[in-house]
Each structure stands twice: as C-alpha cells, then as structure tokens.
Amino acid sequence: MGTDIHVYIEQKTIKNDNPLMTHWISVDEWINHPCFEAMEVRKKYWTDRNYLLFAILANVRNRYSIQPISLPKGLPDDVSPEVKNESDEENGDAHTRSWLSLKELLEYDWQQTMEDDDEVICTFEDLVIPFVSDFIPRLSKIDEPENVRMVFWFDN
C-alpha cells in the first residue's frame, strides 16, 4: 500500500476592507456531493504520488537524505473551514499534516542535485518536473507569494 498526498490551496484575504484583519480562504473548487453531506473538491491542484516530492515537502518517505523545505508544521491555526473539515474527515487515515507558503516553494533551491557515489544524477527539479514547471506557476497566478499557501497531509 502506498502513500498519497492531499493538497488544498488557500489565499490570504482582507476581512471587512481592513488591511489589518486578514483570513485564509480555500481557492479550491468545491461542490456539494449528492451522496454525501460534506463538500468535496471537484478539481484538485495536485494529486500525483511522488515520494521524492513528499521527501522535499515534509520529510515523508525520505530514504534519500533530502533536506526538506520544512519539517511538518501541522495544520495552520487559521486554516480555512473547508480544509479543516476535510482534515477532520480524514481523521484516522491522515498523517503528517503541514503547509508551505508559495514564498517557501519559490525560495527552495530546486537546483540541488541528487548524487550517487559522488556522481550527479539530476537536479531536484528534474525529479519533480510537473510540480516545479506546472503546479508552482499556477499558484503564482493566484496572488503574491506570501498570500498563497498549500495545506497538505498524507495517507497510507
């Protein structure tokens, strides 16, 4: 049985036209599912299973001594209600909840190299090409890097 990732995207918005009051909203496309009481995401930003990416994002399945962007942080205290509900629904199956800002993703050194016996095999970017070439640019279209984050967790 493998490990999968559940990714949700949030954007920081201003509350009541007061720049000092902000909150995070889910920008995922939610629909009411006819067979369930809960909402579900229609189109997910990211679903691919890539253990090298999991190692980079949160040290999950890290058999390669990859330095992760961050160790797992748990759910953000100000997580959007929709994402919180999804996390609660996953209760026993989910593990290693975390989040990363778009700023953190952009600042990560994707040009680090994977080596074997002192021979360069490829860059981290090459290992996770769709994530770097498609996913991150899509997030960049949402808002400024400090106003966008991915909230995620894993299951087995």
mmCIF file of C-alpha atoms in Angstrom:
data_model
loop_
_atom_site.group_PDB
_atom_site.id
_atom_site.type_symbol
_atom_site.label_atom_id
_atom_site.label_comp_id
_atom_site.label_asym_id
_atom_site.label_seq_id
_atom_site.Cartn_x
_atom_site.Cartn_y
_atom_site.Cartn_z
ATOM 1 C CA MET A 1 0.000 0.000 0.000
ATOM 2 C CA GLY A 2 1.368 3.403 -0.939
ATOM 3 C CA THR A 3 1.323 6.889 0.452
ATOM 4 C CA ASP A 4 -0.805 9.595 -1.172
ATOM 5 C CA ILE A 5 -0.903 13.348 -0.706
ATOM 6 C CA HIS A 6 -3.978 15.536 -0.217
ATOM 7 C CA VAL A 7 -3.324 19.140 -1.282
ATOM 8 C CA TYR A 8 -5.524 22.192 -0.758
ATOM 9 C CA ILE A 9 -4.750 25.762 -1.779
ATOM 10 C CA GLU A 10 -5.549 28.792 0.353
ATOM 11 C CA GLN A 11 -5.295 32.534 -0.209
ATOM 12 C CA LYS A 12 -4.961 35.259 2.400
ATOM 13 C CA THR A 13 -7.686 37.875 2.015
ATOM 14 C CA ILE A 14 -8.575 41.116 3.732
ATOM 15 C CA LYS A 15 -11.564 40.997 6.053
ATOM 16 C CA ASN A 16 -14.113 43.846 6.150
ATOM 17 C CA ASP A 17 -11.876 46.105 3.996
ATOM 18 C CA ASN A 18 -9.462 46.360 6.923
ATOM 19 C CA PRO A 19 -5.874 45.515 5.876
ATOM 20 C CA LEU A 20 -5.052 44.654 9.491
ATOM 21 C CA MET A 21 -7.707 41.937 9.516
ATOM 22 C CA THR A 22 -6.928 39.006 7.266
ATOM 23 C CA HIS A 23 -8.101 35.439 6.963
ATOM 24 C CA TRP A 24 -7.373 32.483 4.728
ATOM 25 C CA ILE A 25 -9.923 31.147 2.256
ATOM 26 C CA SER A 26 -9.843 27.970 0.210
ATOM 27 C CA VAL A 27 -9.442 28.627 -3.513
ATOM 28 C CA ASP A 28 -10.197 25.022 -4.404
ATOM 29 C CA GLU A 29 -13.326 24.414 -6.450
ATOM 30 C CA TRP A 30 -15.856 22.917 -4.012
ATOM 31 C CA ILE A 31 -19.141 21.222 -4.874
ATOM 32 C CA ASN A 32 -21.922 19.582 -2.915
ATOM 33 C CA HIS A 33 -21.686 15.865 -3.487
ATOM 34 C CA PRO A 34 -25.160 14.346 -3.997
ATOM 35 C CA CYS A 35 -24.358 11.199 -1.986
ATOM 36 C CA PHE A 36 -22.650 12.845 0.971
ATOM 37 C CA GLU A 37 -23.424 15.663 3.355
ATOM 38 C CA ALA A 38 -19.924 17.082 3.081
ATOM 39 C CA MET A 39 -18.489 19.266 0.357
ATOM 40 C CA GLU A 40 -15.772 17.859 -1.870
ATOM 41 C CA VAL A 41 -13.197 19.305 -4.206
ATOM 42 C CA ARG A 42 -14.063 18.954 -7.878
ATOM 43 C CA LYS A 43 -10.661 19.714 -9.347
ATOM 44 C CA LYS A 44 -7.546 19.187 -7.263
ATOM 45 C CA TYR A 45 -4.416 21.223 -7.828
ATOM 46 C CA TRP A 46 -2.106 18.277 -7.171
ATOM 47 C CA THR A 47 -2.659 14.530 -6.772
ATOM 48 C CA ASP A 48 0.450 12.814 -8.126
ATOM 49 C CA ARG A 49 2.251 10.251 -5.997
ATOM 50 C CA ASN A 50 5.953 11.110 -5.998
ATOM 51 C CA TYR A 51 7.924 10.013 -2.948
ATOM 52 C CA LEU A 52 10.838 12.286 -3.815
ATOM 53 C CA LEU A 53 8.435 15.235 -3.759
ATOM 54 C CA PHE A 54 6.993 14.035 -0.447
ATOM 55 C CA ALA A 55 10.529 13.990 0.970
ATOM 56 C CA ILE A 56 11.148 17.530 -0.297
ATOM 57 C CA LEU A 57 7.853 18.910 1.031
ATOM 58 C CA ALA A 58 7.781 17.390 4.515
ATOM 59 C CA ASN A 59 10.406 14.685 5.007
ATOM 60 C CA VAL A 60 7.840 11.937 4.248
ATOM 61 C CA ARG A 61 9.213 8.699 2.752
ATOM 62 C CA ASN A 62 12.641 10.317 2.770
ATOM 63 C CA ARG A 63 15.038 7.479 2.046
ATOM 64 C CA TYR A 64 17.437 9.752 0.214
ATOM 65 C CA SER A 65 18.618 12.166 2.938
ATOM 66 C CA ILE A 66 16.936 15.046 1.124
ATOM 67 C CA GLN A 67 16.802 18.292 3.087
ATOM 68 C CA PRO A 68 13.064 19.106 3.149
ATOM 69 C CA ILE A 69 11.681 22.593 2.648
ATOM 70 C CA SER A 70 10.334 22.291 6.178
ATOM 71 C CA LEU A 71 9.658 19.638 8.742
ATOM 72 C CA PRO A 72 5.889 19.088 9.160
ATOM 73 C CA LYS A 73 4.147 22.048 10.829
ATOM 74 C CA GLY A 74 0.679 20.631 11.423
ATOM 75 C CA LEU A 75 -2.415 22.418 10.172
ATOM 76 C CA PRO A 76 -2.186 26.210 10.282
ATOM 77 C CA ASP A 77 -4.037 27.746 13.230
ATOM 78 C CA ASP A 78 -6.007 29.905 10.784
ATOM 79 C CA VAL A 79 -6.817 27.158 8.246
ATOM 80 C CA SER A 80 -9.977 27.722 6.189
ATOM 81 C CA PRO A 81 -13.140 25.950 7.411
ATOM 82 C CA GLU A 82 -13.388 23.784 4.272
ATOM 83 C CA VAL A 83 -9.854 22.460 4.593
ATOM 84 C CA LYS A 84 -10.277 21.952 8.341
ATOM 85 C CA ASN A 85 -13.402 19.880 7.664
ATOM 86 C CA GLU A 86 -11.553 17.763 5.089
ATOM 87 C CA SER A 87 -8.743 17.172 7.566
ATOM 88 C CA ASP A 88 -11.218 16.186 10.273
ATOM 89 C CA GLU A 89 -12.946 13.768 7.864
ATOM 90 C CA GLU A 90 -9.599 12.048 7.204
ATOM 91 C CA ASN A 91 -9.007 11.773 10.951
ATOM 92 C CA GLY A 92 -7.537 8.283 11.424
ATOM 93 C CA ASP A 93 -6.145 7.826 7.930
ATOM 94 C CA ALA A 94 -4.297 11.122 7.562
ATOM 95 C CA HIS A 95 -0.844 11.853 8.931
ATOM 96 C CA THR A 96 1.921 14.424 8.649
ATOM 97 C CA ARG A 97 -0.277 17.482 8.206
ATOM 98 C CA SER A 98 1.624 20.562 7.123
ATOM 99 C CA TRP A 99 1.589 23.654 4.965
ATOM 100 C CA LEU A 100 4.009 25.670 2.866
ATOM 101 C CA SER A 101 3.671 29.176 1.534
ATOM 102 C CA LEU A 102 4.217 29.874 -2.126
ATOM 103 C CA LYS A 103 7.131 32.026 -0.960
ATOM 104 C CA GLU A 104 8.767 28.958 0.632
ATOM 105 C CA LEU A 105 8.247 26.941 -2.545
ATOM 106 C CA LEU A 106 9.773 29.679 -4.685
ATOM 107 C CA GLU A 107 12.759 30.153 -2.373
ATOM 108 C CA TYR A 108 13.643 26.461 -2.206
ATOM 109 C CA ASP A 109 16.770 25.504 -4.146
ATOM 110 C CA TRP A 110 15.310 23.182 -6.784
ATOM 111 C CA GLN A 111 18.735 23.083 -8.476
ATOM 112 C CA GLN A 112 20.202 20.941 -5.695
ATOM 113 C CA THR A 113 21.490 17.714 -7.111
ATOM 114 C CA MET A 114 20.805 14.089 -6.359
ATOM 115 C CA GLU A 115 24.094 12.235 -6.341
ATOM 116 C CA ASP A 116 25.178 8.621 -6.266
ATOM 117 C CA ASP A 117 28.798 7.747 -5.493
ATOM 118 C CA ASP A 118 29.725 11.427 -5.973
ATOM 119 C CA GLU A 119 28.215 11.417 -9.457
ATOM 120 C CA VAL A 120 25.416 13.897 -10.162
ATOM 121 C CA ILE A 121 22.299 12.081 -11.301
ATOM 122 C CA CYS A 122 19.923 15.033 -11.703
ATOM 123 C CA THR A 123 18.543 18.144 -10.027
ATOM 124 C CA PHE A 124 15.646 18.051 -7.588
ATOM 125 C CA GLU A 125 13.657 19.987 -10.186
ATOM 126 C CA ASP A 126 14.214 17.146 -12.658
ATOM 127 C CA LEU A 127 12.869 14.687 -10.083
ATOM 128 C CA VAL A 128 9.599 16.591 -9.684
ATOM 129 C CA ILE A 129 9.269 18.411 -13.028
ATOM 130 C CA PRO A 130 5.458 18.833 -13.116
ATOM 131 C CA PHE A 131 5.432 20.254 -9.600
ATOM 132 C CA VAL A 132 8.046 22.904 -10.428
ATOM 133 C CA SER A 133 7.043 23.599 -14.028
ATOM 134 C CA ASP A 134 3.241 23.499 -13.667
ATOM 135 C CA PHE A 135 2.000 23.499 -10.061
ATOM 136 C CA ILE A 136 4.130 26.359 -8.695
ATOM 137 C CA PRO A 137 3.438 28.650 -11.703
ATOM 138 C CA ARG A 138 -0.321 28.021 -11.283
ATOM 139 C CA LEU A 139 -0.080 29.070 -7.642
ATOM 140 C CA SER A 140 1.859 32.173 -8.686
ATOM 141 C CA LYS A 141 -1.157 33.336 -10.696
ATOM 142 C CA ILE A 142 -3.380 33.409 -7.600
ATOM 143 C CA ASP A 143 -1.711 36.195 -5.611
ATOM 144 C CA GLU A 144 1.574 37.378 -4.144
ATOM 145 C CA PRO A 145 3.765 34.555 -2.753
ATOM 146 C CA GLU A 146 3.134 35.453 0.885
ATOM 147 C CA ASN A 147 -0.644 35.334 0.280
ATOM 148 C CA VAL A 148 -0.826 31.791 -1.113
ATOM 149 C CA ARG A 149 -0.176 28.512 0.665
ATOM 150 C CA MET A 150 -0.650 24.824 0.115
ATOM 151 C CA VAL A 151 -2.073 22.866 3.031
ATOM 152 C CA PHE A 152 -1.476 19.151 2.781
ATOM 153 C CA TRP A 153 -1.302 15.806 4.511
ATOM 154 C CA PHE A 154 -0.603 12.227 3.605
ATOM 155 C CA ASP A 155 -2.380 8.901 3.974
ATOM 156 C CA ASN A 156 -1.346 5.273 3.603
#
